[in-house]
mmCIF file of C-alpha atoms and ligand atoms in Angstrom:
data_model
loop_
_atom_site.group_PDB
_atom_site.id
_atom_site.type_symbol
_atom_site.label_atom_id
_atom_site.label_comp_id
_atom_site.label_asym_id
_atom_site.label_seq_id
_atom_site.Cartn_x
_atom_site.Cartn_y
_atom_site.Cartn_z
ATOM 1 C CA MET A 25 0.000 0.000 0.000
ATOM 2 C CA LYS A 26 2.813 2.300 0.963
ATOM 3 C CA LYS A 27 4.557 1.497 -2.293
ATOM 4 C CA PHE A 28 1.389 2.222 -4.224
ATOM 5 C CA THR A 29 1.029 5.626 -2.568
ATOM 6 C CA LYS A 30 4.598 6.435 -3.470
ATOM 7 C CA VAL A 31 4.090 5.452 -7.105
ATOM 8 C CA LEU A 32 0.868 7.417 -7.200
ATOM 9 C CA SER A 33 2.473 10.538 -5.739
ATOM 10 C CA THR A 34 5.298 10.255 -8.298
ATOM 11 C CA VAL A 35 2.782 10.048 -11.111
ATOM 12 C CA VAL A 36 0.866 13.025 -9.721
ATOM 13 C CA ALA A 37 4.082 15.009 -9.335
ATOM 14 C CA ALA A 38 5.106 14.212 -12.905
ATOM 15 C CA ALA A 39 1.687 15.218 -14.176
ATOM 16 C CA LEU A 40 1.843 18.450 -12.221
ATOM 17 C CA MET A 41 5.283 19.186 -13.603
ATOM 18 C CA ALA A 42 4.044 18.601 -17.131
ATOM 19 C CA VAL A 43 1.171 21.020 -16.519
ATOM 20 C CA THR A 44 3.529 23.599 -15.035
ATOM 21 C CA PHE A 45 5.846 23.274 -18.024
ATOM 22 C CA THR A 46 3.019 23.738 -20.468
ATOM 23 C CA ALA A 47 1.740 26.758 -18.581
ATOM 24 C CA CYS A 48 5.052 28.561 -18.160
ATOM 25 C CA GLY A 49 7.190 27.365 -21.043
ATOM 26 C CA ASP A 50 7.289 28.956 -24.460
ATOM 27 C CA SER A 51 4.642 26.513 -25.531
ATOM 28 C CA SER A 52 2.918 28.785 -28.015
ATOM 29 C CA SER A 53 5.142 27.645 -30.865
ATOM 30 C CA THR A 54 6.069 24.205 -29.602
ATOM 31 C CA THR A 55 4.292 21.158 -30.916
ATOM 32 C CA GLU A 56 3.109 18.745 -28.240
ATOM 33 C CA GLY A 57 5.782 16.202 -27.324
ATOM 34 C CA LYS A 58 8.611 18.377 -28.637
ATOM 35 C CA ASN A 59 11.556 19.492 -26.581
ATOM 36 C CA GLY A 60 11.241 23.178 -27.426
ATOM 37 C CA THR A 61 11.934 25.344 -30.450
ATOM 38 C CA ILE A 62 15.125 26.482 -32.168
ATOM 39 C CA LYS A 63 14.644 29.897 -33.726
ATOM 40 C CA PHE A 64 16.999 30.209 -36.697
ATOM 41 C CA GLY A 65 17.785 33.570 -38.264
ATOM 42 C CA THR A 66 18.507 33.680 -41.982
ATOM 43 C CA ASN A 67 18.498 35.969 -44.996
ATOM 44 C CA ALA A 68 16.392 34.134 -47.555
ATOM 45 C CA GLU A 69 18.058 35.794 -50.534
ATOM 46 C CA PHE A 70 20.780 33.235 -51.109
ATOM 47 C CA THR A 71 19.723 30.520 -53.522
ATOM 48 C CA PRO A 72 20.286 27.539 -53.266
ATOM 49 C CA PHE A 73 20.925 27.821 -49.516
ATOM 50 C CA GLU A 74 17.851 29.830 -48.491
ATOM 51 C CA TYR A 75 15.023 31.345 -50.477
ATOM 52 C CA VAL A 76 11.276 31.821 -50.292
ATOM 53 C CA VAL A 77 8.784 29.582 -52.098
ATOM 54 C CA SER A 78 5.073 28.929 -51.565
ATOM 55 C CA LYS A 79 5.749 25.670 -49.725
ATOM 56 C CA GLY A 80 9.238 24.971 -48.446
ATOM 57 C CA VAL A 81 10.850 22.547 -46.021
ATOM 58 C CA ILE A 82 10.158 24.999 -43.128
ATOM 59 C CA GLY A 83 7.054 27.072 -43.868
ATOM 60 C CA GLU A 84 7.754 29.160 -46.956
ATOM 61 C CA PHE A 85 11.529 28.729 -46.610
ATOM 62 C CA ASP A 86 13.472 26.267 -48.725
ATOM 63 C CA GLY A 87 17.057 25.416 -49.637
ATOM 64 C CA ILE A 88 20.129 23.511 -48.430
ATOM 65 C CA ASP A 89 20.421 25.439 -45.144
ATOM 66 C CA MET A 90 16.712 25.152 -44.441
ATOM 67 C CA ALA A 91 16.849 21.363 -44.908
ATOM 68 C CA ILE A 92 19.848 21.257 -42.556
ATOM 69 C CA ALA A 93 18.014 23.393 -39.957
ATOM 70 C CA LYS A 94 14.981 21.113 -40.168
ATOM 71 C CA GLN A 95 17.196 18.053 -39.674
ATOM 72 C CA ILE A 96 18.866 19.658 -36.623
ATOM 73 C CA GLY A 97 15.378 20.172 -35.183
ATOM 74 C CA ASP A 98 14.362 16.581 -35.925
ATOM 75 C CA ASP A 99 17.584 15.146 -34.475
ATOM 76 C CA ASN A 100 16.980 17.025 -31.223
ATOM 77 C CA ASN A 101 13.213 16.574 -31.119
ATOM 78 C CA LYS A 102 12.706 20.330 -31.429
ATOM 79 C CA ASP A 103 10.516 22.505 -33.590
ATOM 80 C CA VAL A 104 12.305 24.946 -35.859
ATOM 81 C CA LYS A 105 11.236 28.476 -36.696
ATOM 82 C CA ILE A 106 12.792 30.800 -39.261
ATOM 83 C CA GLU A 107 13.205 34.545 -38.776
ATOM 84 C CA ASN A 108 13.993 36.158 -42.120
ATOM 85 C CA MET A 109 15.982 39.400 -41.967
ATOM 86 C CA GLU A 110 18.738 41.364 -43.666
ATOM 87 C CA PHE A 111 22.121 39.635 -43.708
ATOM 88 C CA ASP A 112 23.679 42.546 -41.854
ATOM 89 C CA SER A 113 21.213 42.186 -38.943
ATOM 90 C CA LEU A 114 21.745 38.476 -38.316
ATOM 91 C CA LEU A 115 24.572 38.570 -35.782
ATOM 92 C CA VAL A 116 22.976 41.459 -33.879
ATOM 93 C CA ALA A 117 19.732 39.449 -33.649
ATOM 94 C CA LEU A 118 21.770 36.588 -32.221
ATOM 95 C CA GLU A 119 23.467 38.798 -29.652
ATOM 96 C CA ASN A 120 20.088 40.289 -28.650
ATOM 97 C CA GLY A 121 18.487 36.881 -28.231
ATOM 98 C CA LYS A 122 15.975 37.501 -31.011
ATOM 99 C CA VAL A 123 17.127 34.231 -32.586
ATOM 100 C CA ASP A 124 18.919 31.191 -31.121
ATOM 101 C CA ALA A 125 21.116 30.408 -34.117
ATOM 102 C CA VAL A 126 22.013 31.798 -37.532
ATOM 103 C CA ILE A 127 22.127 29.621 -40.634
ATOM 104 C CA ALA A 128 22.736 31.713 -43.729
ATOM 105 C CA GLY A 129 25.574 30.322 -45.830
ATOM 106 C CA MET A 130 27.632 32.286 -43.371
ATOM 107 C CA THR A 131 31.406 32.105 -43.728
ATOM 108 C CA VAL A 132 33.464 31.710 -40.568
ATOM 109 C CA THR A 133 35.713 34.757 -40.221
ATOM 110 C CA ASP A 134 37.941 35.978 -37.386
ATOM 111 C CA GLU A 135 35.935 39.186 -37.161
ATOM 112 C CA ARG A 136 32.645 37.318 -36.753
ATOM 113 C CA LYS A 137 34.254 34.900 -34.290
ATOM 114 C CA GLU A 138 34.804 37.827 -31.942
ATOM 115 C CA LYS A 139 31.033 38.308 -31.719
ATOM 116 C CA VAL A 140 29.577 34.789 -31.883
ATOM 117 C CA ASP A 141 30.498 31.114 -31.604
ATOM 118 C CA PHE A 142 30.498 28.965 -34.739
ATOM 119 C CA SER A 143 29.597 25.317 -35.173
ATOM 120 C CA ASP A 144 31.788 22.888 -37.096
ATOM 121 C CA SER A 145 31.718 23.792 -40.757
ATOM 122 C CA TYR A 146 29.203 22.047 -43.010
ATOM 123 C CA TYR A 147 30.124 23.377 -46.450
ATOM 124 C CA ASN A 148 33.105 24.683 -48.437
ATOM 125 C CA ALA A 149 32.806 27.602 -50.806
ATOM 126 C CA LYS A 150 34.839 30.484 -52.207
ATOM 127 C CA GLN A 151 34.334 33.870 -53.794
ATOM 128 C CA VAL A 152 34.131 34.018 -57.598
ATOM 129 C CA MET A 153 33.557 36.744 -60.164
ATOM 130 C CA ILE A 154 30.472 36.805 -62.362
ATOM 131 C CA VAL A 155 31.043 38.676 -65.615
ATOM 132 C CA LYS A 156 29.452 38.994 -69.068
ATOM 133 C CA GLU A 157 30.466 36.157 -71.422
ATOM 134 C CA ASP A 158 32.649 38.489 -73.526
ATOM 135 C CA SER A 159 34.414 40.067 -70.538
ATOM 136 C CA SER A 160 38.198 40.473 -70.534
ATOM 137 C CA ILE A 161 38.382 39.808 -66.783
ATOM 138 C CA SER A 162 40.273 36.566 -66.178
ATOM 139 C CA LYS A 163 41.755 37.124 -62.706
ATOM 140 C CA ALA A 164 41.036 39.228 -59.628
ATOM 141 C CA SER A 165 43.566 41.954 -60.464
ATOM 142 C CA ASP A 166 41.766 42.570 -63.790
ATOM 143 C CA MET A 167 38.971 44.132 -61.724
ATOM 144 C CA ALA A 168 41.193 47.062 -60.656
ATOM 145 C CA ASP A 169 39.765 49.644 -63.064
ATOM 146 C CA LYS A 170 36.367 47.976 -63.552
ATOM 147 C CA LYS A 171 32.948 48.704 -62.061
ATOM 148 C CA ILE A 172 32.648 46.173 -59.247
ATOM 149 C CA VAL A 173 29.446 45.270 -57.434
ATOM 150 C CA VAL A 174 29.217 43.307 -54.166
ATOM 151 C CA ILE A 175 26.471 42.524 -51.691
ATOM 152 C CA GLN A 176 26.521 44.465 -48.455
ATOM 153 C CA GLY A 177 28.148 42.652 -45.534
ATOM 154 C CA TYR A 178 29.056 39.519 -47.498
ATOM 155 C CA THR A 179 32.588 38.172 -47.451
ATOM 156 C CA GLY A 180 32.758 39.198 -51.135
ATOM 157 C CA GLU A 181 32.689 42.817 -49.976
ATOM 158 C CA VAL A 182 35.524 42.136 -47.530
ATOM 159 C CA CYS A 183 37.609 40.510 -50.306
ATOM 160 C CA VAL A 184 37.207 43.486 -52.662
ATOM 161 C CA LYS A 185 37.876 45.935 -49.833
ATOM 162 C CA ASP A 186 41.080 44.024 -48.992
ATOM 163 C CA LEU A 187 42.175 44.316 -52.619
ATOM 164 C CA GLY A 188 41.782 48.081 -52.275
ATOM 165 C CA TYR A 189 39.421 48.465 -55.251
ATOM 166 C CA SER A 190 36.412 50.753 -55.177
ATOM 167 C CA TYR A 191 33.011 49.126 -55.499
ATOM 168 C CA GLN A 192 29.303 49.617 -55.152
ATOM 169 C CA SER A 193 27.273 47.479 -52.748
ATOM 170 C CA PHE A 194 23.680 46.266 -52.970
ATOM 171 C CA LYS A 195 21.456 44.716 -50.356
ATOM 172 C CA LYS A 196 20.374 41.774 -52.507
ATOM 173 C CA GLY A 197 22.186 39.393 -54.836
ATOM 174 C CA THR A 198 19.379 39.669 -57.377
ATOM 175 C CA GLU A 199 19.866 43.462 -57.513
ATOM 176 C CA ALA A 200 23.596 43.006 -58.088
ATOM 177 C CA ILE A 201 23.006 40.545 -60.928
ATOM 178 C CA MET A 202 20.499 42.893 -62.565
ATOM 179 C CA GLU A 203 23.181 45.612 -62.615
ATOM 180 C CA LEU A 204 25.464 43.219 -64.478
ATOM 181 C CA VAL A 205 22.772 41.961 -66.862
ATOM 182 C CA ASN A 206 21.821 45.574 -67.662
ATOM 183 C CA GLY A 207 25.439 46.510 -68.314
ATOM 184 C CA LYS A 208 25.638 48.957 -65.402
ATOM 185 C CA CYS A 209 28.644 47.166 -63.883
ATOM 186 C CA ASP A 210 31.402 44.836 -65.101
ATOM 187 C CA VAL A 211 31.647 42.257 -62.376
ATOM 188 C CA VAL A 212 29.838 40.871 -59.317
ATOM 189 C CA VAL A 213 31.876 39.157 -56.598
ATOM 190 C CA ILE A 214 29.852 36.534 -54.751
ATOM 191 C CA ASP A 215 29.952 32.980 -53.283
ATOM 192 C CA SER A 216 30.566 30.177 -55.778
ATOM 193 C CA VAL A 217 27.422 28.063 -55.465
ATOM 194 C CA THR A 218 25.071 31.035 -55.544
ATOM 195 C CA ALA A 219 27.017 32.345 -58.554
ATOM 196 C CA GLU A 220 26.412 29.078 -60.414
ATOM 197 C CA LYS A 221 22.700 29.454 -59.838
ATOM 198 C CA TYR A 222 22.684 33.048 -61.153
ATOM 199 C CA VAL A 223 24.679 32.110 -64.258
ATOM 200 C CA LYS A 224 22.287 29.268 -64.960
ATOM 201 C CA ASP A 225 19.243 31.523 -64.595
ATOM 202 C CA ASN A 226 20.591 34.500 -66.583
ATOM 203 C CA LYS A 227 21.818 34.174 -70.170
ATOM 204 C CA GLY A 228 25.127 35.698 -71.262
ATOM 205 C CA LEU A 229 26.995 35.455 -67.960
ATOM 206 C CA LYS A 230 30.000 33.351 -66.915
ATOM 207 C CA ILE A 231 32.012 32.622 -63.793
ATOM 208 C CA VAL A 232 35.680 33.549 -63.470
ATOM 209 C CA GLU A 233 37.664 31.972 -60.642
ATOM 210 C CA ASP A 234 40.890 33.142 -59.051
ATOM 211 C CA ASN A 235 41.825 30.529 -56.495
ATOM 212 C CA LYS A 236 45.092 32.275 -55.676
ATOM 213 C CA GLN A 237 43.274 35.421 -54.631
ATOM 214 C CA PHE A 238 40.094 33.980 -53.159
ATOM 215 C CA GLU A 239 40.718 31.466 -50.440
ATOM 216 C CA ASN A 240 38.532 28.575 -49.395
ATOM 217 C CA GLU A 241 35.646 29.649 -47.127
ATOM 218 C CA GLU A 242 33.781 27.496 -44.662
ATOM 219 C CA TYR A 243 30.086 27.870 -43.896
ATOM 220 C CA ALA A 244 28.985 27.240 -40.320
ATOM 221 C CA ILE A 245 26.059 27.924 -37.984
ATOM 222 C CA ALA A 246 26.453 30.718 -35.443
ATOM 223 C CA VAL A 247 25.127 30.755 -31.879
ATOM 224 C CA LYS A 248 25.346 33.333 -29.114
ATOM 225 C CA LYS A 249 28.738 33.331 -27.403
ATOM 226 C CA GLY A 250 28.797 30.692 -24.672
ATOM 227 C CA ASN A 251 25.614 28.856 -25.743
ATOM 228 C CA LYS A 252 27.381 25.522 -25.460
ATOM 229 C CA ASP A 253 24.260 23.371 -25.070
ATOM 230 C CA LEU A 254 22.826 24.450 -28.400
ATOM 231 C CA LEU A 255 26.231 24.350 -30.075
ATOM 232 C CA ASP A 256 26.699 20.739 -28.926
ATOM 233 C CA GLU A 257 23.286 19.759 -30.281
ATOM 234 C CA ILE A 258 24.043 21.432 -33.604
ATOM 235 C CA ASN A 259 27.531 19.913 -33.917
ATOM 236 C CA LYS A 260 26.268 16.431 -33.150
ATOM 237 C CA SER A 261 23.666 16.766 -35.856
ATOM 238 C CA ILE A 262 26.146 18.209 -38.385
ATOM 239 C CA LYS A 263 28.536 15.321 -37.712
ATOM 240 C CA LYS A 264 25.739 12.843 -38.341
ATOM 241 C CA MET A 265 24.644 14.616 -41.542
ATOM 242 C CA LYS A 266 28.207 14.551 -42.860
ATOM 243 C CA GLU A 267 28.579 10.867 -42.056
ATOM 244 C CA ASP A 268 25.279 9.664 -43.464
ATOM 245 C CA GLY A 269 25.587 11.835 -46.589
ATOM 246 C CA LYS A 270 22.541 14.017 -45.839
ATOM 247 C CA ILE A 271 24.377 17.282 -46.540
ATOM 248 C CA ASN A 272 25.512 16.026 -49.953
ATOM 249 C CA GLU A 273 21.981 14.858 -50.589
ATOM 250 C CA PHE A 274 20.500 18.287 -49.762
ATOM 251 C CA ALA A 275 23.174 20.022 -51.849
ATOM 252 C CA ALA A 276 22.452 17.835 -54.871
ATOM 253 C CA LYS A 277 18.710 18.266 -54.465
ATOM 254 C CA TYR A 278 18.782 22.054 -54.295
ATOM 255 C CA SER A 279 21.587 23.026 -56.628
ATOM 256 C CA ASP A 280 21.716 20.279 -59.287
ATOM 257 C CA VAL A 281 25.445 20.585 -58.784
ATOM 258 C CA THR A 282 27.344 17.291 -58.783
ATOM 259 C CA ASP A 283 30.387 18.615 -56.914
ATOM 260 C CA SER A 284 28.423 19.836 -53.932
ATOM 261 C CA GLY A 285 31.290 21.382 -51.993
ATOM 262 C CA SER A 286 30.214 19.553 -48.864
ATOM 263 C CA SER A 287 33.082 19.558 -46.428
ATOM 264 C CA SER A 288 32.442 15.981 -45.297
ATOM 265 C CA GLU A 289 35.509 14.588 -47.038
ATOM 266 C CA SER A 290 37.863 17.275 -45.822
ATOM 267 C CA LYS A 291 36.950 16.731 -42.199
HETATM 268 N N1 LIG B 307 29.260 33.517 -47.386
HETATM 269 C C1 LIG B 307 29.011 34.907 -47.467
HETATM 270 C C2 LIG B 307 29.226 35.549 -46.121
HETATM 271 O O1 LIG B 307 29.254 34.891 -45.149
HETATM 272 C C3 LIG B 307 27.619 35.233 -47.999
HETATM 273 C C4 LIG B 307 26.526 34.668 -47.149
HETATM 274 C C5 LIG B 307 25.131 35.056 -47.540
HETATM 275 O O2 LIG B 307 24.891 35.884 -48.333
HETATM 276 N N2 LIG B 307 24.136 34.469 -47.013
HETATM 277 O O3 LIG B 307 29.360 36.725 -46.031
#
C-alpha cells in the first residue's frame, strides 16, 4: 500500500510538472511532445541555400540550409522556426536573443568569431567573379579599373575591400546581378554556389575563378557566445549529416550541382 502511494504521488508530481511546463514554457510555438523550439535567423536571398517559395521545407523557406536546420530540429526533437531578416542584422539578432542560431551560408571569419560562436563547418565555398560572357576579366587583379558590385556585408565585400578596389554594394544578390545583366557594372563578386545558380538563370553570364586570390571559405552555424548546449546539439547533428551523406543529398537536391562542396571529405 505504501509502495502504491509512493508510485501514485510520483505520477501526480510528474503530471503536475508537465502542466507547469506547459503553462510557463514557451509553448505557443512548440508542438506537443517536442523538446522546445530552435529559432533560426537567416536571410532568404541566397539561392540555393535559403530562399522563399510557396511551400518549403520549413514554412515558406526552402534550400540547403533550411533542410539542414529542419534536420537539426528533428535530431533534437525540437521545432524549428525561421526569422527572415537582412544579412547585416543576423549577428545582432543573435546577440540580442531575437534568434537562437544563424544559418545563412555564413562564412566563418575571425571578425565574426569575436562576436559569436560557430559550429563545425558544413560546407566549403569560395568567392568568384560573375562577368558577361565576352568580358576580358580573367583574374582578380583585372577588376582594378572595372565597375565592381558586391552585396553588403558579405565576405565578397571584404575581399574586394582588402584588394583596395572601389566598389558599389547592394542589399540583394538579385539586384547586383540585374546591374550586371543591364550593363551597369562589369563584375559581381559573390559565393561560388550562388554564382552558379545566377549564371544558370541568366543568359550571357559566366564565372571567373581566381583561387590564388580567393581562399577557401567554410560555412557554419552561429550561436550566441557561450551557448554551449545548443552548439553541442548542432555539432552532433552536423557530424551525423556529414557521415550519413545528408548534406551532400540536400546540396544535390537544391543546386543540381554534382560537386556539392560539402566539407564531409575534408573533415
Ligand atoms: N558567405 C558569405 C558571407 O558569409 C555570404 C553569405 C550570404 O549571403 N548568405 O558573407
